[in-house]
mmCIF file of C-alpha atoms and ligand atoms in Angstrom:
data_model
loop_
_atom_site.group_PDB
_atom_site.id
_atom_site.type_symbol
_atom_site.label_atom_id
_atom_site.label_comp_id
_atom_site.label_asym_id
_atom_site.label_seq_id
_atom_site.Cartn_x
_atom_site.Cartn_y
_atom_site.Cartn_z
ATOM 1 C CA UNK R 1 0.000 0.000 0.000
ATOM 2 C CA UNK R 2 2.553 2.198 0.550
ATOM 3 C CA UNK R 3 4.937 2.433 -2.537
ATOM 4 C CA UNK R 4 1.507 3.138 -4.252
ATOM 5 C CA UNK R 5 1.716 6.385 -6.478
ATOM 6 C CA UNK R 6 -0.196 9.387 -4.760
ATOM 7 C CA UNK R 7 -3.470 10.501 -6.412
ATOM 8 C CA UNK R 8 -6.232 12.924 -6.065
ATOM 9 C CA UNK R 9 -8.441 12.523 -3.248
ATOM 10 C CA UNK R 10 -11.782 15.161 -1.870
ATOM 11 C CA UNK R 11 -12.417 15.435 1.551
ATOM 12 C CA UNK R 12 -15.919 16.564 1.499
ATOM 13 C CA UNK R 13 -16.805 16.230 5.397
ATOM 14 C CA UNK R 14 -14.492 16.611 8.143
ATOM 15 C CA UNK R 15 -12.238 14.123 9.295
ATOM 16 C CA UNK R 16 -10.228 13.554 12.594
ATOM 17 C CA UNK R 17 -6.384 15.379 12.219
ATOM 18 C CA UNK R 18 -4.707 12.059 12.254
ATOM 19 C CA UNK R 19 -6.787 10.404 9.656
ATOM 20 C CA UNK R 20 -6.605 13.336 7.247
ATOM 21 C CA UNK R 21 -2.433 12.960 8.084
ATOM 22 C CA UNK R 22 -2.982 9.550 7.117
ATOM 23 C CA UNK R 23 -4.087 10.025 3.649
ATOM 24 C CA UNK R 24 -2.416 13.568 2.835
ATOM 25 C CA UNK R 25 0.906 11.480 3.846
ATOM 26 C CA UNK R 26 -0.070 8.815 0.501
ATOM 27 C CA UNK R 27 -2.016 11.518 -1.794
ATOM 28 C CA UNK R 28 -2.886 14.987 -2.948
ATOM 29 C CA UNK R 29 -5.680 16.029 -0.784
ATOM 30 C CA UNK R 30 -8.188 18.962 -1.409
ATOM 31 C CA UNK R 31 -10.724 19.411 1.687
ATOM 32 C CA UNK R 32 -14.020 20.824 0.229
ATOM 33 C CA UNK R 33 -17.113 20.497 2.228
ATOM 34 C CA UNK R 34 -19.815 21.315 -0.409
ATOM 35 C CA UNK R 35 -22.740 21.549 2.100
ATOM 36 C CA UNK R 36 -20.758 25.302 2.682
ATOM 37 C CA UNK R 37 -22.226 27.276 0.198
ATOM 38 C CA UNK R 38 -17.958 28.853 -0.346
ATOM 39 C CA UNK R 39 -16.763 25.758 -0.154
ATOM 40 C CA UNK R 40 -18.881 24.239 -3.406
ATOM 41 C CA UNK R 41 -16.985 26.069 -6.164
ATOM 42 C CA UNK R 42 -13.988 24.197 -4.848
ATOM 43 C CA UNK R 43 -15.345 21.103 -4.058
ATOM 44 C CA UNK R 44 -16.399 21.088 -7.907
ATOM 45 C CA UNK R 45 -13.463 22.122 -9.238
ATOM 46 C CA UNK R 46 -11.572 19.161 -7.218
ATOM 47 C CA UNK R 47 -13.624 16.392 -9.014
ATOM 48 C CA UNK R 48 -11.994 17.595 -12.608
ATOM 49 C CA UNK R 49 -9.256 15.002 -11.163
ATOM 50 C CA UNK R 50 -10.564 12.921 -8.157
ATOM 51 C CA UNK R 51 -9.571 9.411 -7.826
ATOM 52 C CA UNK R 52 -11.322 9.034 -4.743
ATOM 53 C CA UNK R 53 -13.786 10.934 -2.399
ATOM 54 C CA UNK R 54 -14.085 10.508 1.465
ATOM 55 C CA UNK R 55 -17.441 11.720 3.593
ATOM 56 C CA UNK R 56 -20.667 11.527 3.757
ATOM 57 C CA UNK R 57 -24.330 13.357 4.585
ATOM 58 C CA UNK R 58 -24.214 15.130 0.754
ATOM 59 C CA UNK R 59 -25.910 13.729 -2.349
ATOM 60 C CA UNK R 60 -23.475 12.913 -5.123
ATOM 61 C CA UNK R 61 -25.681 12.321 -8.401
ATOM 62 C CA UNK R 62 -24.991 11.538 -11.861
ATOM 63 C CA UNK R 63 -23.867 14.843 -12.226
ATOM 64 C CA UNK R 64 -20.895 14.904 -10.164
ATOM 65 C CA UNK R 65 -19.979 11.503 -11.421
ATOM 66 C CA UNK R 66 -19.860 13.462 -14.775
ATOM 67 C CA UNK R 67 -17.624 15.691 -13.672
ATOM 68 C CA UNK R 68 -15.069 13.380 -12.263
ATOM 69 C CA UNK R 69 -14.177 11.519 -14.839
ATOM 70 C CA UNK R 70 -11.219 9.761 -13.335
ATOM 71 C CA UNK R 71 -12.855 8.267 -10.185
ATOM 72 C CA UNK R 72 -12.183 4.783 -8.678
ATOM 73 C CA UNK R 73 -13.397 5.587 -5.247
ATOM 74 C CA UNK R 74 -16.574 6.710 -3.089
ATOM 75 C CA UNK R 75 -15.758 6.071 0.812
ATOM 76 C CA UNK R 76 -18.704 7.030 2.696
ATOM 77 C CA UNK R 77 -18.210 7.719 6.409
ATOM 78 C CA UNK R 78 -21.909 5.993 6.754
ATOM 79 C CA UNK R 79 -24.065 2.604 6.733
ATOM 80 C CA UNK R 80 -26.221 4.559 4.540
ATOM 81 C CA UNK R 81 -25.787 4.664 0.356
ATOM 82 C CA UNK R 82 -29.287 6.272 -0.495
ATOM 83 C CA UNK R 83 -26.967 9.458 -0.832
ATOM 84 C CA UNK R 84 -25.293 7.850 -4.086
ATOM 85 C CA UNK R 85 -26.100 6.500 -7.587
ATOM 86 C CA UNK R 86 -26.254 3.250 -6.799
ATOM 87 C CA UNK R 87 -26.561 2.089 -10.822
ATOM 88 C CA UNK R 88 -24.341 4.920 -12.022
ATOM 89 C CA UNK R 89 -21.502 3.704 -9.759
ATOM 90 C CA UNK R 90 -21.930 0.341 -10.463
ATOM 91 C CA UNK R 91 -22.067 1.350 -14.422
ATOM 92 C CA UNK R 92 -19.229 3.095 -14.342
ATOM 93 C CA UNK R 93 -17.079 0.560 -12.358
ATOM 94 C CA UNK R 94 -16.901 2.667 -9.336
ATOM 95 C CA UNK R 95 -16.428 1.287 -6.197
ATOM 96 C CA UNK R 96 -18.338 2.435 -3.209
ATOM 97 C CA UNK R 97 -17.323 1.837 0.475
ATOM 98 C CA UNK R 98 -19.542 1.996 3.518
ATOM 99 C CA UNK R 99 -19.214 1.148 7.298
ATOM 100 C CA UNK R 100 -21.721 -1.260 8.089
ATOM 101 C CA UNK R 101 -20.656 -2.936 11.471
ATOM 102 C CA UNK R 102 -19.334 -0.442 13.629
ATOM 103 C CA UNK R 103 -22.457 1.889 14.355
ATOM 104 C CA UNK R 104 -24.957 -0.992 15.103
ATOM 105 C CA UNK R 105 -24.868 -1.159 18.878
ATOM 106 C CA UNK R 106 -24.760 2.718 19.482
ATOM 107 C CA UNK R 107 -27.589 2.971 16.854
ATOM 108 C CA UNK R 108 -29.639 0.585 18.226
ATOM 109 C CA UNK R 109 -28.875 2.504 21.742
ATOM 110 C CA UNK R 110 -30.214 5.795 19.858
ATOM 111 C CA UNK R 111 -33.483 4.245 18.760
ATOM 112 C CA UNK R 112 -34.249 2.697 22.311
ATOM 113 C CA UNK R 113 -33.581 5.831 23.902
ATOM 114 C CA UNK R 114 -36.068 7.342 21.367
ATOM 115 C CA UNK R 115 -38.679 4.753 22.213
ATOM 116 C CA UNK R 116 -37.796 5.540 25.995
ATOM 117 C CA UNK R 117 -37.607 9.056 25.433
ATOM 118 C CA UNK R 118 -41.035 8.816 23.379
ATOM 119 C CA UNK R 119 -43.354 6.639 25.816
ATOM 120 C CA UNK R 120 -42.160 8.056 29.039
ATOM 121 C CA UNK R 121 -42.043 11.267 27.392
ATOM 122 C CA UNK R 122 -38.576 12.234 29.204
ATOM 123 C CA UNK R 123 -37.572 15.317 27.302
ATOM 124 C CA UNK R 124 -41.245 16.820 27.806
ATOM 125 C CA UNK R 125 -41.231 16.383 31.601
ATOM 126 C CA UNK R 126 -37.503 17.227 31.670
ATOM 127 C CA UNK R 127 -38.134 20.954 30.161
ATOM 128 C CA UNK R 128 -40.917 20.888 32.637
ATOM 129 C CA UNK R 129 -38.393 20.878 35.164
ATOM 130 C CA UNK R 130 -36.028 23.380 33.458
ATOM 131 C CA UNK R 131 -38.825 26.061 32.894
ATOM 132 C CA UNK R 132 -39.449 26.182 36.762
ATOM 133 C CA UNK R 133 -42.780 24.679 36.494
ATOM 134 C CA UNK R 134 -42.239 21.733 38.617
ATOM 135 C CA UNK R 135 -44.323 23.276 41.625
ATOM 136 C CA UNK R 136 -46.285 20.446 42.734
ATOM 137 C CA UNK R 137 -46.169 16.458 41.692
ATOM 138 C CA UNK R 138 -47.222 15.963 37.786
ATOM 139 C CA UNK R 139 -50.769 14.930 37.324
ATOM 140 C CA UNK R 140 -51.843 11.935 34.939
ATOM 141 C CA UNK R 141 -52.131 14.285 32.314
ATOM 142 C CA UNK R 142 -48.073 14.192 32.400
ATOM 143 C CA UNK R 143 -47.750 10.643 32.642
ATOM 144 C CA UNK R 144 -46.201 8.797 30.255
ATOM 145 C CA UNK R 145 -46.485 4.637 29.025
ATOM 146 C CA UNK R 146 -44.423 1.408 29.983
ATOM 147 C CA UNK R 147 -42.104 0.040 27.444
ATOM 148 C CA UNK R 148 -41.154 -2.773 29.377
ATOM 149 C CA UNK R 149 -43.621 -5.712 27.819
ATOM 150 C CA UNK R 150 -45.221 -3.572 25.104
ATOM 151 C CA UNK R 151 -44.745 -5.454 21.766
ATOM 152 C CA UNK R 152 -42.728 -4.041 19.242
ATOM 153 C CA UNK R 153 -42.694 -4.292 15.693
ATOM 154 C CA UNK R 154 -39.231 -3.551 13.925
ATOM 155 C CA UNK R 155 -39.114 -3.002 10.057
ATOM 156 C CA UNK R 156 -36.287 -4.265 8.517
ATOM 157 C CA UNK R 157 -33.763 -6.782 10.738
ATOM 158 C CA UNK R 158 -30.716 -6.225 9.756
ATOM 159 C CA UNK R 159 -27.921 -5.014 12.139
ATOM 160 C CA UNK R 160 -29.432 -3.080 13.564
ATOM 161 C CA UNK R 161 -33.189 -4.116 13.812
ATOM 162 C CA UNK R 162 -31.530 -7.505 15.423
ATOM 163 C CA UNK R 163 -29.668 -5.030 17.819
ATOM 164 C CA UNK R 164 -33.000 -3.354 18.759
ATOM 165 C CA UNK R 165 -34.763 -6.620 19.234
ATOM 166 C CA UNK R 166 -31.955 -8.140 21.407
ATOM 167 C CA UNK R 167 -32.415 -4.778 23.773
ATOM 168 C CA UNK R 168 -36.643 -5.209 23.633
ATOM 169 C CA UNK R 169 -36.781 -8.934 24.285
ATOM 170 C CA UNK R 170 -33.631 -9.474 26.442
ATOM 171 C CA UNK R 171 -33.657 -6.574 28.387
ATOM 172 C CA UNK R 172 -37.013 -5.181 28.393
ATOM 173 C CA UNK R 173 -38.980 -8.777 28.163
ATOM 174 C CA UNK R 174 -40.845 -7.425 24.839
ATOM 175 C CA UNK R 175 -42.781 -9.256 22.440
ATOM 176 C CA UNK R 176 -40.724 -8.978 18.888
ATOM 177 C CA UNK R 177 -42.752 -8.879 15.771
ATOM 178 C CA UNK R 178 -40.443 -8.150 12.672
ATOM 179 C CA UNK R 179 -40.498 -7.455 9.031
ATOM 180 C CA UNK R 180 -38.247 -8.590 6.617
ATOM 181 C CA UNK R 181 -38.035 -10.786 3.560
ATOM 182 C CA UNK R 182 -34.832 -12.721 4.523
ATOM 183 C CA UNK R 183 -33.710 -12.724 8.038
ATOM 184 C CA UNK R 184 -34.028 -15.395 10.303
ATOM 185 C CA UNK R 185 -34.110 -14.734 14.075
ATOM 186 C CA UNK R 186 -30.364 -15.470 15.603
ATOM 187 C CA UNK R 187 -30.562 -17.770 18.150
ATOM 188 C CA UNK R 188 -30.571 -16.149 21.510
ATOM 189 C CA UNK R 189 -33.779 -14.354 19.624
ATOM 190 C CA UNK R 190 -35.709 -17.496 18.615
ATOM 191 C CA UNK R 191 -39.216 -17.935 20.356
ATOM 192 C CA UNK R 192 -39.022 -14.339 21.369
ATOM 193 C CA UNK R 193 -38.861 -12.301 18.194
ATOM 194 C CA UNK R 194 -41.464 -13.475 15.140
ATOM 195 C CA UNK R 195 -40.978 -12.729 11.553
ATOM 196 C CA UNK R 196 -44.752 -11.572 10.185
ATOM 197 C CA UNK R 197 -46.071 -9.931 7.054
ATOM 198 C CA UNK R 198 -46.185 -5.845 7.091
ATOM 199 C CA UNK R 199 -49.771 -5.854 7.489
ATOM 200 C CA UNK R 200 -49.746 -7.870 10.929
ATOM 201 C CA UNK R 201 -46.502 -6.125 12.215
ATOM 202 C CA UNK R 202 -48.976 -3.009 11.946
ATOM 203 C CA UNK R 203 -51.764 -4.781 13.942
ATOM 204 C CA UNK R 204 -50.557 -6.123 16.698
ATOM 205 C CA UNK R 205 -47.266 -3.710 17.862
ATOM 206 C CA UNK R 206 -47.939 -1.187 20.320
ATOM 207 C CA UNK R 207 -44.368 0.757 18.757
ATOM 208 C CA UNK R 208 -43.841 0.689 15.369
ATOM 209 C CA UNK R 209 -40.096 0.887 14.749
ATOM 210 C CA UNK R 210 -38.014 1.473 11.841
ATOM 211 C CA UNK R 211 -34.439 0.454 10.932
ATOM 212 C CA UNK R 212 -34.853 0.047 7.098
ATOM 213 C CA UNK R 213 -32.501 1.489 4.615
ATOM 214 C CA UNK R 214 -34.258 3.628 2.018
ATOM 215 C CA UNK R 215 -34.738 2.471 -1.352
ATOM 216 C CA UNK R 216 -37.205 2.578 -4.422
ATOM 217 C CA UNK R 217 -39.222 -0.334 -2.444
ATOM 218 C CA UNK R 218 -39.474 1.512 1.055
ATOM 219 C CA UNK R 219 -39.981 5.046 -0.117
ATOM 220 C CA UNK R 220 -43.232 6.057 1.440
ATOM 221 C CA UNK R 221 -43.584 2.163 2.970
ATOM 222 C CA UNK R 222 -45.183 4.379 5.938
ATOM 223 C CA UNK R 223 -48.074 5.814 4.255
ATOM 224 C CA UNK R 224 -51.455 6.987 5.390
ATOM 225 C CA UNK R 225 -52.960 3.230 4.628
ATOM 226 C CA UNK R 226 -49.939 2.187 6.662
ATOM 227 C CA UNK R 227 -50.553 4.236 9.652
ATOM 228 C CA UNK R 228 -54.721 3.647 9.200
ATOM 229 C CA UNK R 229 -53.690 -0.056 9.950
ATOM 230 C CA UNK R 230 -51.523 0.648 13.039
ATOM 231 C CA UNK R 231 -53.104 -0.148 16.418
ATOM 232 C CA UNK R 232 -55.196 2.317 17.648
ATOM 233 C CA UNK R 233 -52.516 4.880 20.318
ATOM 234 C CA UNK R 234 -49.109 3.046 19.151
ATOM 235 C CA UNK R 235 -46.370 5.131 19.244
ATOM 236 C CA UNK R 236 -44.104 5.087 15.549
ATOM 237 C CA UNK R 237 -40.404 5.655 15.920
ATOM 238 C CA UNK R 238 -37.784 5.528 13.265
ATOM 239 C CA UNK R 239 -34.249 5.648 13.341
ATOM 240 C CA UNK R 240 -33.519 4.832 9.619
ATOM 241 C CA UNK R 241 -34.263 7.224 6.813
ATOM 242 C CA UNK R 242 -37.053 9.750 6.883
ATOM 243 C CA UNK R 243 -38.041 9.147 3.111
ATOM 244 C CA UNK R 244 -39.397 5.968 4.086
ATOM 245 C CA UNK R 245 -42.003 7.783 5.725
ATOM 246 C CA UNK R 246 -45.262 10.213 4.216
ATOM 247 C CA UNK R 247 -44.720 12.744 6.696
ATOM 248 C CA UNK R 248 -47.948 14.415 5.686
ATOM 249 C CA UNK R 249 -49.274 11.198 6.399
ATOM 250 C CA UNK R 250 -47.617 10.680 9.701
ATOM 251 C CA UNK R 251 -48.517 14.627 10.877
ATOM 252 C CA UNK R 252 -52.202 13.818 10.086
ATOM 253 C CA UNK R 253 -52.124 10.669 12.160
ATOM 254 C CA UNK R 254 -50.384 12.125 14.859
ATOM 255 C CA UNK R 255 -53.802 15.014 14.673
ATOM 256 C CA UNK R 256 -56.583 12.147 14.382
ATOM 257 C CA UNK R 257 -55.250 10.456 17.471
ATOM 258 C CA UNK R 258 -55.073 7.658 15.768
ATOM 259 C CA UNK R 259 -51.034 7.420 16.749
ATOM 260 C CA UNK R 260 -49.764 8.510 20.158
ATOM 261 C CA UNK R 261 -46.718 9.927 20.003
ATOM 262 C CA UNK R 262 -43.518 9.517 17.233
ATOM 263 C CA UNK R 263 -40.001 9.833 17.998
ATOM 264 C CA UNK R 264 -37.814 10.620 15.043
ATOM 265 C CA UNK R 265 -34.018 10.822 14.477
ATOM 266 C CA UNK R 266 -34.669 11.073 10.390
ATOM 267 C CA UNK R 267 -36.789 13.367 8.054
ATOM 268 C CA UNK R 268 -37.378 13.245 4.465
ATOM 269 C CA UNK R 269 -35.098 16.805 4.337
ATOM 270 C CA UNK R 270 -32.236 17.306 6.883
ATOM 271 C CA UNK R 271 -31.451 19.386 8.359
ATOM 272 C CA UNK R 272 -35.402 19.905 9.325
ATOM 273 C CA UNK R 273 -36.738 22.559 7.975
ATOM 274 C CA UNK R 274 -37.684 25.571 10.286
ATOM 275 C CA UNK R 275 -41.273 25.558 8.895
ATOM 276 C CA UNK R 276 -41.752 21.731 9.280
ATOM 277 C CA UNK R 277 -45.030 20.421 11.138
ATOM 278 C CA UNK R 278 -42.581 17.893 12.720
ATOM 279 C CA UNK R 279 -40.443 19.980 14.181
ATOM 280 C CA UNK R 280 -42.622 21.475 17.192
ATOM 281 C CA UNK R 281 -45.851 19.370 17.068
ATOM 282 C CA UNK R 282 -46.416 18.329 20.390
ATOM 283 C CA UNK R 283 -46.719 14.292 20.283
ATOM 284 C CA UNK R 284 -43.467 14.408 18.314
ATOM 285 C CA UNK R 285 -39.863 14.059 20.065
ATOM 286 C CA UNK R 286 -37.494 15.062 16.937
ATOM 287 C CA UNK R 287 -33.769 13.940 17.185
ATOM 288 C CA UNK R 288 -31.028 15.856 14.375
ATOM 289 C CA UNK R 289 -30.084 12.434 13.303
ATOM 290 C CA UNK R 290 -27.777 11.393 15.902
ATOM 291 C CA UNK R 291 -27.854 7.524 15.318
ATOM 292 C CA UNK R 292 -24.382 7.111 15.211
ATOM 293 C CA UNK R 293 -23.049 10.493 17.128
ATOM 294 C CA UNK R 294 -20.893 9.355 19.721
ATOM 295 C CA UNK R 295 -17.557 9.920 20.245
ATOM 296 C CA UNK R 296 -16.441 6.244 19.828
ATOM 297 C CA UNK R 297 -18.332 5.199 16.940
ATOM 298 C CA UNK R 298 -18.063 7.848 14.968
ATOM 299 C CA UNK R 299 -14.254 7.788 15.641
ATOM 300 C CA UNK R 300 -14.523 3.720 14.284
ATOM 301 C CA UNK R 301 -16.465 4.824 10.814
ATOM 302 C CA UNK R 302 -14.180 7.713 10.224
ATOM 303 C CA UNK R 303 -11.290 5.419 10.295
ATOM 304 C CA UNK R 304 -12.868 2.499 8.515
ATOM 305 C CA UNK R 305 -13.882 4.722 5.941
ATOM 306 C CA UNK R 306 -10.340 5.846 5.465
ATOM 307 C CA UNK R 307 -8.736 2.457 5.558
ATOM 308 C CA UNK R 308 -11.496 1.625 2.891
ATOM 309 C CA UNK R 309 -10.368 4.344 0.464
ATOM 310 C CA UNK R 310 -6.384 3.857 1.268
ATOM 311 C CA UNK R 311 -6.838 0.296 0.244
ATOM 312 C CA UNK R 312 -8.924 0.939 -2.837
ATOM 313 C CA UNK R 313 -6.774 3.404 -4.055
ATOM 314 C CA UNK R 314 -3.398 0.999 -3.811
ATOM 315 C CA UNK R 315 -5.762 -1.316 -5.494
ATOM 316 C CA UNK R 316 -6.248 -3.623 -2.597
ATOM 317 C CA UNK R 317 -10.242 -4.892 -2.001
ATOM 318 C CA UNK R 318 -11.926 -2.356 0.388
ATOM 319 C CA UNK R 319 -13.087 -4.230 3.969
ATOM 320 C CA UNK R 320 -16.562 -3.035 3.530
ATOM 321 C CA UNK R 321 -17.346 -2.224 0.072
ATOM 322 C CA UNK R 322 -21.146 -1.807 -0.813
ATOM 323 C CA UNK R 323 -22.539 -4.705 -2.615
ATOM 324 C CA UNK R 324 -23.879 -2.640 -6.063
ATOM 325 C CA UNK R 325 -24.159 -6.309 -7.840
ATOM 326 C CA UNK R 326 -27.986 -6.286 -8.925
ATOM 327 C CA UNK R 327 -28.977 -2.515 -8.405
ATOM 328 C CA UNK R 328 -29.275 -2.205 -12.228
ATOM 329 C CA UNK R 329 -26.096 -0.991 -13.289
HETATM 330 C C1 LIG E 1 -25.542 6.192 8.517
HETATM 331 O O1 LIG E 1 -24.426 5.784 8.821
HETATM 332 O O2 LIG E 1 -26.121 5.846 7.483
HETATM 333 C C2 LIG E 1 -26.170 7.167 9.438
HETATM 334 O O3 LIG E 1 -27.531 7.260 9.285
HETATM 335 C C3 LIG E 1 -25.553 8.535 9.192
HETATM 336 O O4 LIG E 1 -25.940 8.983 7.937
#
């Protein structure tokens, strides 16, 4: 890896000093974060010659694929690849890197402190506390729900769903219904977590939970019909990708009574906008999708994501490279 000849890498989200040494010590490095409206000019002039790209959280389309012509490389410092062309990359031979792996416990944390969060309605009664109107004990009106033996219904088991369910069942003695076309239950989930079709997930959970990566198929999955056939006061969480969910649909619910409460770390447009229904309605608890935002784990993707590009770039195979066999390309 090392006698490799140096070529052009972007840096288009901050990295950690030392891992930024690490591959300005092998190639020529421009830094460009193109969510900064001055940094975009020179984040598009750097793809003219890009061999590889490191970061994450912007949308890279066919049109910036145009305009780096000499590309081998997409590292994204994420689990995540609905940001990318999925069939453009793999048309054009491009490799894309992800890191799958090292964010699933402190994800799964996340989303069960959102479910937490959401039935016991902690943050609520914590500004309660904070605005000094904690002057006598809280009535029932202020009371929240138990988690502990609710059932809950996870979309998608991957990682990360499998995480979630080993927290609901193990810890919190919760029924598990999931949803997924593939997955069997590992072992120390068997006879506690049960894989059922969409439409009975939907019946019978009290919290509706999502962990499914976005894609053509789950783009709008949670729809009005969807939330219609929810049980009557569940409580929807989801810690995946907002564009999975109709959030017109979900707002109007959340006004009908017909769901309890949400608690989202994902929107369809992030940062959430200022004028967004979501943002201050009062059964929602809204996270700035902080799945993955702790100190550790975001320390592991940043340098997985670099080891993935170094080794690309000396032509070595990446140790999590996306699977883009069968999206089309
Ligand atoms: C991921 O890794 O995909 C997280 O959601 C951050 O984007």
């Amino acid at each position: 890896m090392l006698s490799a000849p140096p070529k052009n890498v972007v840096v288009f989200r901050a990295l950690p000093p030392d891992l930024l040494a690490r591959i300005e010590s092998r190639h020529r490095v421009v830094c460009a974060d193109p969510r900064r409206v001055e940094e975009l000019p020179r984040f598009r002039a750097a793809l003219a010659d890009a061999q590889g790209l490191i970061g994450s959280s912007f949308r890279i389309g066919a049109a910036e694929l145009d305009a780096a012509p000499r590309l081998e490389v997409i590292s994204s410092i994420s689990v995540g690849a609905d940001t990318y062309p999925l069939a453009e990359l793999a048309r054009r031979g491009i490799v894309l890197c992800h890191t799958p792996g090292v964010l699933t416990e402190t994800t799964a944390d996340t989303i069960f402190g959102l479910v937490m969060c959401t039935l016991r309605r902690l943050p609520e009664l914590s500004q309660l506390v904070r605005a000094g109107r904690w002057t006598r004990n809280i009535g029932e009106e202020l009371f929240g729900w138990d988690v502990h033996g609710k059932t809950i219904g996870i979309l998608g088991f991957g990682r990360i769903g499998q995480a979630l369910a080993r927290r609901a069942a193990l810890g919190f003695d919760m029924p598990v219904r999931y949803f997924d076309r593939s997955t069997a239950a590992p072992p120390e989930l068997q006879g506690r977590a049960e894989c059922v079709p969409l439409g009975r997930l939907l019946a019978e959970a009290d919290i509706v939970v999502c962990t499914l990566p976005l894609s053509q198929g789950t783009r709008h999955l949670m729809n009005a019909a969807a939330f219609a056939a929810m049980k009557p006061g569940a409580v929807f969480v989801n810690g995946s990708r907002g564009g999975i969910v109709d959030e017109a649909a979900l707002v109007d619910a959340l006004d009908r009574g017909t769901l309890r409460a949400a608690g989202l770390d994902v929107f369809a447009t992030e940062p959430l906008p200022l004028d967004s229904p979501l943002r201050t309605h009062p059964k929602v608890t809204p996270l700035p999708h902080v799945g993955s935002a702790t100190h550790e784990t975001r320390r592991k993707m940043a340098e997985l994501a670099t080891d993935n590009l170094l080794r690309v770039l000396a032509g070595e195979p990446a140790l999590t490279a996306y699977d883009l066999s069968g999206v089309g390309g």
